[in-house]
mmCIF file of C-alpha atoms in Angstrom:
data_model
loop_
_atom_site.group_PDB
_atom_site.id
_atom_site.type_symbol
_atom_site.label_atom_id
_atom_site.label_comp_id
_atom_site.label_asym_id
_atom_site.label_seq_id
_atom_site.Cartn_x
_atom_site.Cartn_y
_atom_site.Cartn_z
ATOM 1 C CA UNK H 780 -66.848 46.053 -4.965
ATOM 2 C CA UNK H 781 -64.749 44.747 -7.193
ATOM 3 C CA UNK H 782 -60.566 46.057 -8.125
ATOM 4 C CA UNK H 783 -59.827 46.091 -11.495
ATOM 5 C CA UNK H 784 -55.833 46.095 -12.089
ATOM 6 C CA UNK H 785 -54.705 46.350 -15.828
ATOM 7 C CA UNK H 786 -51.763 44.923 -16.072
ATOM 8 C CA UNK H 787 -48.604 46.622 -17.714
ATOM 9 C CA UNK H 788 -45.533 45.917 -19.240
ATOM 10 C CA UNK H 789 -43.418 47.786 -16.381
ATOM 11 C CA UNK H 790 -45.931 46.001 -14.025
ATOM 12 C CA UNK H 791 -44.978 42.336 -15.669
ATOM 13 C CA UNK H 792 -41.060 43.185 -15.158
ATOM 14 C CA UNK H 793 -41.620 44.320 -11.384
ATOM 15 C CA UNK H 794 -43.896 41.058 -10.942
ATOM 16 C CA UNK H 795 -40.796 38.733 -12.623
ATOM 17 C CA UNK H 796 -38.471 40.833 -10.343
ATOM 18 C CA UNK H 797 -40.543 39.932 -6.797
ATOM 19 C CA UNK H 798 -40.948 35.996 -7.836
ATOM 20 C CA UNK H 799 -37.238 36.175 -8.748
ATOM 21 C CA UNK H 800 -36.406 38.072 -5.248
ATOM 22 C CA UNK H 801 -38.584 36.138 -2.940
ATOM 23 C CA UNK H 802 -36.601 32.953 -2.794
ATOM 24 C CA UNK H 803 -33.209 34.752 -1.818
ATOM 25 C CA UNK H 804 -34.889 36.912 0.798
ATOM 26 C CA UNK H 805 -36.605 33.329 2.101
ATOM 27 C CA UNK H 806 -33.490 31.597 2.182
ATOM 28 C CA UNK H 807 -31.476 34.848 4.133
ATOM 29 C CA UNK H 808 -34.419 35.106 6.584
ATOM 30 C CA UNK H 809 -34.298 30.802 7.196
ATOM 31 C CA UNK H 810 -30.045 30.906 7.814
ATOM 32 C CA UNK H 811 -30.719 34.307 10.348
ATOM 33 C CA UNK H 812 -33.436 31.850 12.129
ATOM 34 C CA UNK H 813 -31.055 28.817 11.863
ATOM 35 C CA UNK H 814 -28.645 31.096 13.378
ATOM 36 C CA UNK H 815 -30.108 32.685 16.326
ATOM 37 C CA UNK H 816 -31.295 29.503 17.250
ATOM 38 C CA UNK H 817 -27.307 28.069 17.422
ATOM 39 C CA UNK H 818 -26.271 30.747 19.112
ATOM 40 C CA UNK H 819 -28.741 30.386 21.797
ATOM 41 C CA UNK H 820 -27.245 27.014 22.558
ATOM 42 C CA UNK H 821 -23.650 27.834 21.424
ATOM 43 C CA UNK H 822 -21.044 25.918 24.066
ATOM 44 C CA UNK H 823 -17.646 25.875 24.486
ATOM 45 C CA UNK H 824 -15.692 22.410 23.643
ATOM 46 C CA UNK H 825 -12.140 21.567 24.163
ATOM 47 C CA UNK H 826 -10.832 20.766 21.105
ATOM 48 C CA UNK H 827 -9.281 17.271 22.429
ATOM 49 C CA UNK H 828 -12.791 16.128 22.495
ATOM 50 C CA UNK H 829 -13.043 16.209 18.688
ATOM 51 C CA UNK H 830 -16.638 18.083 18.563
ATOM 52 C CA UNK H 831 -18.986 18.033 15.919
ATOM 53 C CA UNK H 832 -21.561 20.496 14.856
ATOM 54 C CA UNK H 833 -22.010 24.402 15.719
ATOM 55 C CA UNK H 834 -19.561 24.881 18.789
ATOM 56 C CA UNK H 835 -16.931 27.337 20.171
ATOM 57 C CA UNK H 836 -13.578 25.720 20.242
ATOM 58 C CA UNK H 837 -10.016 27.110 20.759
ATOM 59 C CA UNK H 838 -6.738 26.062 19.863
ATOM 60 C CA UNK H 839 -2.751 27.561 18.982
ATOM 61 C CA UNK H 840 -2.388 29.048 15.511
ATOM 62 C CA UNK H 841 -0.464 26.666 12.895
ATOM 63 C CA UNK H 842 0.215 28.224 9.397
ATOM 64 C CA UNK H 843 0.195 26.313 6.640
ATOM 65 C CA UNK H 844 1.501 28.492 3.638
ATOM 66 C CA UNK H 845 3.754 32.003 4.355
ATOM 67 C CA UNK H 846 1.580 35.007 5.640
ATOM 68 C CA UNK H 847 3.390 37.705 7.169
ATOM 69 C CA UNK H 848 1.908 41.413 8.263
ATOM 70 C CA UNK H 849 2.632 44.672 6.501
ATOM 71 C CA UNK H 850 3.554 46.686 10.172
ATOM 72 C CA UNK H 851 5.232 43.933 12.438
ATOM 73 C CA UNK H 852 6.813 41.939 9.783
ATOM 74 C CA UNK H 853 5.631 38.903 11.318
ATOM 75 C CA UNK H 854 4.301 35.169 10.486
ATOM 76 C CA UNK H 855 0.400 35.364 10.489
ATOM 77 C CA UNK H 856 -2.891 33.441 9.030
ATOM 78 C CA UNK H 857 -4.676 37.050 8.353
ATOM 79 C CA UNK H 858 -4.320 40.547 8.695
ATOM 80 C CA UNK H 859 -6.152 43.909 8.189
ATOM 81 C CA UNK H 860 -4.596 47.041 7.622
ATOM 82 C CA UNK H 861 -6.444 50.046 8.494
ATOM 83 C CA UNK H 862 -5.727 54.171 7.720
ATOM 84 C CA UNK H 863 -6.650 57.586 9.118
ATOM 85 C CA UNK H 864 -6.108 61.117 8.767
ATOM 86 C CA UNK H 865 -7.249 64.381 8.750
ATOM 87 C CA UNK H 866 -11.239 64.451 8.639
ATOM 88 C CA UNK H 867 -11.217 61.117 7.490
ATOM 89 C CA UNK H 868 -12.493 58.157 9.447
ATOM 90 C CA UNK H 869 -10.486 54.792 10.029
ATOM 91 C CA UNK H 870 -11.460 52.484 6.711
ATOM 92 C CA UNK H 871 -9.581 49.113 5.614
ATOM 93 C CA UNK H 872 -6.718 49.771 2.745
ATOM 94 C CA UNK H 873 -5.517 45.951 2.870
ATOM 95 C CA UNK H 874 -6.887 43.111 4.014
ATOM 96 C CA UNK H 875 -5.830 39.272 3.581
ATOM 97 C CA UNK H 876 -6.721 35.598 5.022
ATOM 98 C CA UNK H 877 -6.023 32.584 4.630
ATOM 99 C CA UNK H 878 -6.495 28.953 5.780
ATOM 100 C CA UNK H 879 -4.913 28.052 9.031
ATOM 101 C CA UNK H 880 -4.909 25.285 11.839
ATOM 102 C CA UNK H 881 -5.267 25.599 15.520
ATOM 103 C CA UNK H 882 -3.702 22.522 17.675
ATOM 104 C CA UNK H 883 -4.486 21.902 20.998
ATOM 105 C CA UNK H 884 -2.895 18.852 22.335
ATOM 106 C CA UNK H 885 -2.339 16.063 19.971
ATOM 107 C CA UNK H 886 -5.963 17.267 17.808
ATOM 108 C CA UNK H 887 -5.703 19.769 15.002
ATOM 109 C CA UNK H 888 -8.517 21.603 13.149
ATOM 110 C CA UNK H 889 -8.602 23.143 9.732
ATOM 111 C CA UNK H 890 -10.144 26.659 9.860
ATOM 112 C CA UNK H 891 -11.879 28.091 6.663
ATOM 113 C CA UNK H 892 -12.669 31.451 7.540
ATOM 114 C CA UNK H 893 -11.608 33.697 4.550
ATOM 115 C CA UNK H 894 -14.667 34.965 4.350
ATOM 116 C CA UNK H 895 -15.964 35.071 8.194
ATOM 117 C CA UNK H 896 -16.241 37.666 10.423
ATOM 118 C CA UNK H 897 -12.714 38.529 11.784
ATOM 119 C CA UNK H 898 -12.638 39.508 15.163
ATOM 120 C CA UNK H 899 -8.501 40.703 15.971
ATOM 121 C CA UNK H 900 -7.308 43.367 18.352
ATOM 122 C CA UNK H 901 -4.347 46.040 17.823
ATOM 123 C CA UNK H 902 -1.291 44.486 16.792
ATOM 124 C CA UNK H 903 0.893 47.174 15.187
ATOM 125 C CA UNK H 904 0.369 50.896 14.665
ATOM 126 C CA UNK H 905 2.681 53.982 12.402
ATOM 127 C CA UNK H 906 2.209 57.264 11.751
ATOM 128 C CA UNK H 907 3.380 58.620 8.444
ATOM 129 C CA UNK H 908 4.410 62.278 7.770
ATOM 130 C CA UNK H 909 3.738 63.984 4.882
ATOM 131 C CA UNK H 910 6.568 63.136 2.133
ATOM 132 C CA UNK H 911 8.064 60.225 4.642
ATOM 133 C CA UNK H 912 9.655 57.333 2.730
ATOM 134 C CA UNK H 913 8.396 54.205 3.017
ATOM 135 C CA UNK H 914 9.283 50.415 2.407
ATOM 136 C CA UNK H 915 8.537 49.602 -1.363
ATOM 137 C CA UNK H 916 6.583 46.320 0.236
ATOM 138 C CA UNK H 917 4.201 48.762 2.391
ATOM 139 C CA UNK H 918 4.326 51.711 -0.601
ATOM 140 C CA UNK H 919 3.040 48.797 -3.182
ATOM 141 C CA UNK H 920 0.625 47.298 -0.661
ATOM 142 C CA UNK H 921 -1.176 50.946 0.211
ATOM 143 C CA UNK H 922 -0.863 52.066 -3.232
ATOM 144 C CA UNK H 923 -3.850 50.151 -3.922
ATOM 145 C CA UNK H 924 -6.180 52.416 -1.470
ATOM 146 C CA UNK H 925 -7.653 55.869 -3.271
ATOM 147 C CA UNK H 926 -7.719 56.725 0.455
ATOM 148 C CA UNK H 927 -4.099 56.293 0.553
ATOM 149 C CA UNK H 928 -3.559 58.404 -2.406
ATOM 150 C CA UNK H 929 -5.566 60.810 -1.716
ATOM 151 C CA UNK H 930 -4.406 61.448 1.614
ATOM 152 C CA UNK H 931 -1.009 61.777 -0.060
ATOM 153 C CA UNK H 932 -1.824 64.346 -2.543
ATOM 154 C CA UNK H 933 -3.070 66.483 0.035
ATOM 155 C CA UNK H 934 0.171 66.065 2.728
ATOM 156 C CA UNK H 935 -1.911 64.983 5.433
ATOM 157 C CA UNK H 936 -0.433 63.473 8.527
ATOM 158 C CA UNK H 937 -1.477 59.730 8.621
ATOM 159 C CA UNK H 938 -1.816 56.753 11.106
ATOM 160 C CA UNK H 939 -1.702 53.257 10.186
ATOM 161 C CA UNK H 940 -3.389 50.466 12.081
ATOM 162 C CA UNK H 941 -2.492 46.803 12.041
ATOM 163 C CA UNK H 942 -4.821 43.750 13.078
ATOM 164 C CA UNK H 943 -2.752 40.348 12.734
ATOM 165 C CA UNK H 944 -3.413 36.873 13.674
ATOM 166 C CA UNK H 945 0.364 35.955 14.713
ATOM 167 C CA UNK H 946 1.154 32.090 14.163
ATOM 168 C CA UNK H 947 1.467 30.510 17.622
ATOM 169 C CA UNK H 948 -1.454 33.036 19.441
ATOM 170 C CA UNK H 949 -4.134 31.989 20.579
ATOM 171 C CA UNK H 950 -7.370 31.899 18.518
ATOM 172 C CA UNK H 951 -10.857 31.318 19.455
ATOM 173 C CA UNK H 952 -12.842 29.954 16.728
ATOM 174 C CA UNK H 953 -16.751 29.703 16.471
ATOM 175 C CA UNK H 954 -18.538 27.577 13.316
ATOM 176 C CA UNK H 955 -19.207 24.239 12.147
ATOM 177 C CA UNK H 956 -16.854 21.480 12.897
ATOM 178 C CA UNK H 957 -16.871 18.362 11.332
ATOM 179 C CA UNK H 958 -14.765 15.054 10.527
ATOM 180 C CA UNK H 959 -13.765 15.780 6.933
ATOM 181 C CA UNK H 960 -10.956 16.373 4.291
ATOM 182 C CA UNK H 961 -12.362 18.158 1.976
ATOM 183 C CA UNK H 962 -10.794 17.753 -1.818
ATOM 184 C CA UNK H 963 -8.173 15.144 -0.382
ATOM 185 C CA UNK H 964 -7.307 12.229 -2.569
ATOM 186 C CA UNK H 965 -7.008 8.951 -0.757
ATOM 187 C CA UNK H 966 -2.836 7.532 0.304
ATOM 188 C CA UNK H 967 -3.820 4.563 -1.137
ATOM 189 C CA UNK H 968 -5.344 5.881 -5.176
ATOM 190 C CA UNK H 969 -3.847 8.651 -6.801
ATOM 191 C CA UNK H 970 -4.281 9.697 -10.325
ATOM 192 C CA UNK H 971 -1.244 10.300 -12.497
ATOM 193 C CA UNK H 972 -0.697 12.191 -15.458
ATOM 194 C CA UNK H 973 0.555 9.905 -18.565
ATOM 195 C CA UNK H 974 1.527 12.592 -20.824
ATOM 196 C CA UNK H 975 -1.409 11.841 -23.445
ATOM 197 C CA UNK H 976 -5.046 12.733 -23.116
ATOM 198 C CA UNK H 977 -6.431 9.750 -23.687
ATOM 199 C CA UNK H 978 -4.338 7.143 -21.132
ATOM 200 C CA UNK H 979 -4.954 7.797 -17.379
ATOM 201 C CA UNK H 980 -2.738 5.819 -15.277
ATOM 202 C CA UNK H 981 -4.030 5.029 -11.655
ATOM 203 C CA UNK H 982 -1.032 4.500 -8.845
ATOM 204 C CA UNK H 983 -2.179 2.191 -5.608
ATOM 205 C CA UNK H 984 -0.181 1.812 -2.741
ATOM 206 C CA UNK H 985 2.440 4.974 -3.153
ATOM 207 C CA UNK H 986 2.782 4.450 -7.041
ATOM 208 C CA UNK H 987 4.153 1.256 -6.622
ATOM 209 C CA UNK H 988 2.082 -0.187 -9.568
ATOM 210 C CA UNK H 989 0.598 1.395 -12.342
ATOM 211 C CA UNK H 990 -2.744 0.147 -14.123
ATOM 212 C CA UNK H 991 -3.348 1.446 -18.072
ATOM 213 C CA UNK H 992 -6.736 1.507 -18.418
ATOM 214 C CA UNK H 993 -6.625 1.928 -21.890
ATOM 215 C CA UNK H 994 -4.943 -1.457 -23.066
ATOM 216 C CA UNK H 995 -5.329 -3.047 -19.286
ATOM 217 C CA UNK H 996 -1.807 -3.975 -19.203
ATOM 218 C CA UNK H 997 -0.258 -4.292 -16.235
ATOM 219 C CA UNK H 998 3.370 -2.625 -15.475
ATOM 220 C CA UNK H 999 5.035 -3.036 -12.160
ATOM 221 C CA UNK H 1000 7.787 -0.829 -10.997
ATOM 222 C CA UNK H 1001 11.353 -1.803 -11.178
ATOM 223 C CA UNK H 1002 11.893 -0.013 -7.497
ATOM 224 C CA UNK H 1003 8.940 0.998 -5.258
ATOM 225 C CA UNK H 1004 8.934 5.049 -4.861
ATOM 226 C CA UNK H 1005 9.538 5.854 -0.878
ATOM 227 C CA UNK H 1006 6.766 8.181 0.152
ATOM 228 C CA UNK H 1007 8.454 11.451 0.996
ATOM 229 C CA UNK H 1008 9.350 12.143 3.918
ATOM 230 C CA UNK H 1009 6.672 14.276 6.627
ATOM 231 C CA UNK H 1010 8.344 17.360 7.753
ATOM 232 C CA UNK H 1011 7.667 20.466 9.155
ATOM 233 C CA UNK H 1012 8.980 23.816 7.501
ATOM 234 C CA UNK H 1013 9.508 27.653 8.666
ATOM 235 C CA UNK H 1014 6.716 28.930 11.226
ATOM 236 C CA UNK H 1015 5.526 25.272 11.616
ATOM 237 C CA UNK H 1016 4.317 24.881 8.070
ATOM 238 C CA UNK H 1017 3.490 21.462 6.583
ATOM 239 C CA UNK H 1018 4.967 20.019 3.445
ATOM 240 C CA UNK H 1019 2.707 18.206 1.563
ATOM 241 C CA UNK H 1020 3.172 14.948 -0.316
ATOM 242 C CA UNK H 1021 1.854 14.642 -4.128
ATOM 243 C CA UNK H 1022 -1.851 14.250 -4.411
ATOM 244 C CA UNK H 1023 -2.379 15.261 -0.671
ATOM 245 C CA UNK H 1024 -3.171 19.181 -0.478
ATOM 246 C CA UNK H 1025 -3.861 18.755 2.727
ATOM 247 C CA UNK H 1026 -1.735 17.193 5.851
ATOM 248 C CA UNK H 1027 -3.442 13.277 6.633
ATOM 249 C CA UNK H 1028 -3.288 14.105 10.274
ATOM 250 C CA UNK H 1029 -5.886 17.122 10.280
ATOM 251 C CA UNK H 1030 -8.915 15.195 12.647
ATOM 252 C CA UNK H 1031 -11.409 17.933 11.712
ATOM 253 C CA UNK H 1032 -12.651 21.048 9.435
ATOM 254 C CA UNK H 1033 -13.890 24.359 10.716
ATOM 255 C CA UNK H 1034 -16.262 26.003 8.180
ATOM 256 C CA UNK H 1035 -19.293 27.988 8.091
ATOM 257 C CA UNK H 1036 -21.265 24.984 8.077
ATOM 258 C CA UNK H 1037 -22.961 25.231 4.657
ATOM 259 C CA UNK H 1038 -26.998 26.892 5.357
ATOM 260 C CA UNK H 1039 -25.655 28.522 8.228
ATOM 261 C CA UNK H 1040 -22.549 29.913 6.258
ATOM 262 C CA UNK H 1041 -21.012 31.807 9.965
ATOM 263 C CA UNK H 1042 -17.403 31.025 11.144
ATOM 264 C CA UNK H 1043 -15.615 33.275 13.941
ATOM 265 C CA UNK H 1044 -12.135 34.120 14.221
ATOM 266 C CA UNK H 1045 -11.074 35.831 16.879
ATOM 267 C CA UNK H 1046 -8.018 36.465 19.425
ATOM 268 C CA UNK H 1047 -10.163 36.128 22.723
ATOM 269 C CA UNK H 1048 -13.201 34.890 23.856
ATOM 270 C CA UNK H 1049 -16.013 36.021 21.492
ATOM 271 C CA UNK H 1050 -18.029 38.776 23.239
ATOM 272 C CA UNK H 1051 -21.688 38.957 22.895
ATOM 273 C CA UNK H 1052 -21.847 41.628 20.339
ATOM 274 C CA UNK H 1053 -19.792 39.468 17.859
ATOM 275 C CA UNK H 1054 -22.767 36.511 18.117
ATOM 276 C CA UNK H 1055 -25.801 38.814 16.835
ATOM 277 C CA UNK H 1056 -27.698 38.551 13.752
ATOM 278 C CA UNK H 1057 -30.461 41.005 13.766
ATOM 279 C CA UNK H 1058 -33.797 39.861 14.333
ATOM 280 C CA UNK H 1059 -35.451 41.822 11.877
ATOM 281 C CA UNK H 1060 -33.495 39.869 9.030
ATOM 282 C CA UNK H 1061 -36.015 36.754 9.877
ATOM 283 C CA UNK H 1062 -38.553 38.601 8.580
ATOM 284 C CA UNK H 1063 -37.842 37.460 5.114
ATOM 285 C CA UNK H 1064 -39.495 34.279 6.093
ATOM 286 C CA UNK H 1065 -42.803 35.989 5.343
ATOM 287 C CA UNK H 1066 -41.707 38.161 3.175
ATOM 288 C CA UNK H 1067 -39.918 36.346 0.569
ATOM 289 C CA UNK H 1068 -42.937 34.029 -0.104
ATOM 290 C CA UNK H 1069 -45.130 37.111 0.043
ATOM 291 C CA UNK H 1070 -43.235 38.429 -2.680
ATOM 292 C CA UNK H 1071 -43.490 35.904 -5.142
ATOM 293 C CA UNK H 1072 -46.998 34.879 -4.562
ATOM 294 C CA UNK H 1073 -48.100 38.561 -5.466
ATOM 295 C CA UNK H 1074 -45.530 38.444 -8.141
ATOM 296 C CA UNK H 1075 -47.070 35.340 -9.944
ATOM 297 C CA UNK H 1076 -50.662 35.943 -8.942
ATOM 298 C CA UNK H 1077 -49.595 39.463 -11.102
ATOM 299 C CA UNK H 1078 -48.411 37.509 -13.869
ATOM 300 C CA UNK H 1079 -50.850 35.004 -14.064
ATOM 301 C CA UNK H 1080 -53.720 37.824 -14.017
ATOM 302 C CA UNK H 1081 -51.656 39.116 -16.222
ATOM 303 C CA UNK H 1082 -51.949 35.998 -18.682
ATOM 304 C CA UNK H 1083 -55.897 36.043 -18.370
ATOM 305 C CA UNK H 1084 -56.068 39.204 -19.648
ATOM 306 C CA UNK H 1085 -54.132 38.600 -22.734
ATOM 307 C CA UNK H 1086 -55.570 35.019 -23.395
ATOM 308 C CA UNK H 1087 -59.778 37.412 -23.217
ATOM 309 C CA UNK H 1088 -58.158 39.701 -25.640
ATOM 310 C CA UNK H 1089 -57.420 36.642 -28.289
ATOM 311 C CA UNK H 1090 -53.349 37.180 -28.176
ATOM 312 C CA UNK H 1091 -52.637 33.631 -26.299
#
C-alpha cells in the first residue's frame, strides 16, 4: 500500500526548518559525547608540569586588570551577586568575569573562562531593610535588576549574597590547556602606525629601525628606544609593553578547548556533580541527521511534484 503525502507550503517551511536544525543538534550531541568521554579520563596535573590537553590543574589567582566585589570590597577575577526576599527565590542581579592567571611555582596559566561554568562558594552576605541607604556603587550596580526594584517598591526585607574569586585564593581550574599566546604580536615585529593610510611602518628589534614599505627607504633611529621596563602593579597586576596584550612569560592558555567549548572555575576541588553533561543530550547524534534527511527527502518530494505538474 502505497502513502501519498501532498506536499504544502507550511510543510516546505517546516522541512527547510529540520535540514536547517539538524546540523546544530548533530554538532551539540558530538561535543556532549566528546565530553563525557574527557571526563571519564579527566586527571589531575600539577601545573609545574606544563600539561597539555583536557586536564584538572590548580594554581594561586593573579589578576591582570582591576576587579573588585560589590559586598567585600575586595580584588577579584569574577563575582556573582545574588538577591532574595519575601516569596521570592535567590536569582543573580550582577554578575562579572574576567581573564585571570593562576601561578604555581615559577609556571603561570592564562584562564579564559568568561563564559564557563563558575563554581564559587559564599564570600560575602547583607541584609537590606526596607528604605536602608545604600552605597551609590552597590545602588547603581542593583539598579539594573527588576528584581531589585521590585522588591523595593514593595518594602520587602532583602538579603544579598556574594560569590567572589579573591586574587591570591586558590582556584581549581578544569579545560583545555595548551602552549599558546593567543593574539600576541611577536618582541621582535611590531606594526606601527605612520599617521597616513597608505604607509605602514614595520619596527624589528624594539623599534630600533623602521622599514617604509611604500618607497623602501630605509631610516635608522638616531637613539635606540629602551624597552620599558617589566613591572608589577596593585594586586599583582602586569603592565604591558606596546604591541604585547599579553605578559611574554605566560607558558600556557586555559580555554574551553574549541569542539569541546567546557572550562571550570572553581574555589575547591570540582565535585562530581559539576563534571556532568546529561546523557540524553547525545542523542542528537541520531537525531540531528534524522532531521534533515526527512527534511530534504520532504523537499525533494516536494520538487517532483511540482516538476509532474509542468511548474519546474
Amino acid at each position: 500500500m502505497d502513502i501519498l503525502v501532498q506536499p504544502t507550503l507550511a510543510g516546505a517551511a517546516f522541512a527547510a526548518l529540520a535540514v536547517a536544525g539538524g546540523a546544530p543538534l548533530f554538532s551539540d550531541g558530538l561535543r556532549t559525547f566528546r565530553l563525557r568521554h574527557q571526563f571519564q579520563h579527566l586527571s589531575e596535573r600539577a601545573l609545574e608540569e606544563e600539561p597539555v590537553g583536557f586536564v584538572h590543574t590548580s594554581g594561586r589567582v593573579l589578576l591582570d586588570s582591576p576587579l573588585f566585589s560589590p559586598l567585600s570590597g575586595k580584588p577579584c577575577a569574577g563575582y556573582r551577586l545574588e538577591i532574595q526576599g519575601g516569596a521570592m527565590g535567590r536569582s543573580t542581579v550582577a554578575e562579572e568575569r574576567r581573564a585571570f592567571r593562576i601561578v604555581s611555582g615559577s609556571t603561570s596559566a592564562r584562564v579564559m573562562a568568561g563564559g564557563g561554568r563558575w563554581v564559587v562558594s559564599e564570600t560575602g552576605r547583607r541584609e537590606i531593610e526596607p528604605g536602608e541607604p545604600l552605597s551609590e556603587n552597590l545602588e547603581a550596580l542593583l539598579h539594573r535588576s527588576a528584581e531589585f526594584m521590585v522588591l523595593r517598591q514593595r518594602q520587602v526585607p532583602m538579603v544579598l549574597t556574594e560569590r567572589a574569586l579573591f586574587s591570591g585564593a586558590e582556584s581549581h581550574v578544569v579545560g583545555y590547556v595548551r602552549h599558546a599566546r593567543p593574539y600576541e604580536l611577536s618582541p621582535e615585529l611590531e606594526l606601527l602606525r605612520t599617521g597616513t593610510d597608505d604607509v605602514v611602518q614595520m619596527v624589528a628589534g624594539g623599534a630600533e629601525e623602521a622599514f617604509d614599505f611604500e618607497s623602501d627607504a630605509h631610516e635608522p633611529d638616531a637613539e635606540p628606544s629602551k624597552p620599558p621596563a617589566r613591572g608589577s602593579g596593585p594586586f599583582g597586576i602586569e603592565r604591558r609593553s606596546p604591541g604585547r596584550p599579553f605578559p611574554g612569560e605566560v607558558d600556557l592558555w586555559v580555554d574551553g578547548g574549541g569542539l569541546l567549548d567546557f572550562v571550570l572555575v572553581s574555589d575547591a576541588p570540582p565535585a562530581g556533580q559539576d563534571l556532568v553533561v546529561s546523557r540524553w543530550r547525545t542523542l542528537g547524534l541520531l537525531l540531528g541527521p534524522a532531521l534533515s534527511l526527512s527534511g530534504l527527502i520532504y523537499l525533494a518530494h516536494a520538487a517532483d511534484q511540482l516538476r509532474n505538474q509542468g511548474r519546474f
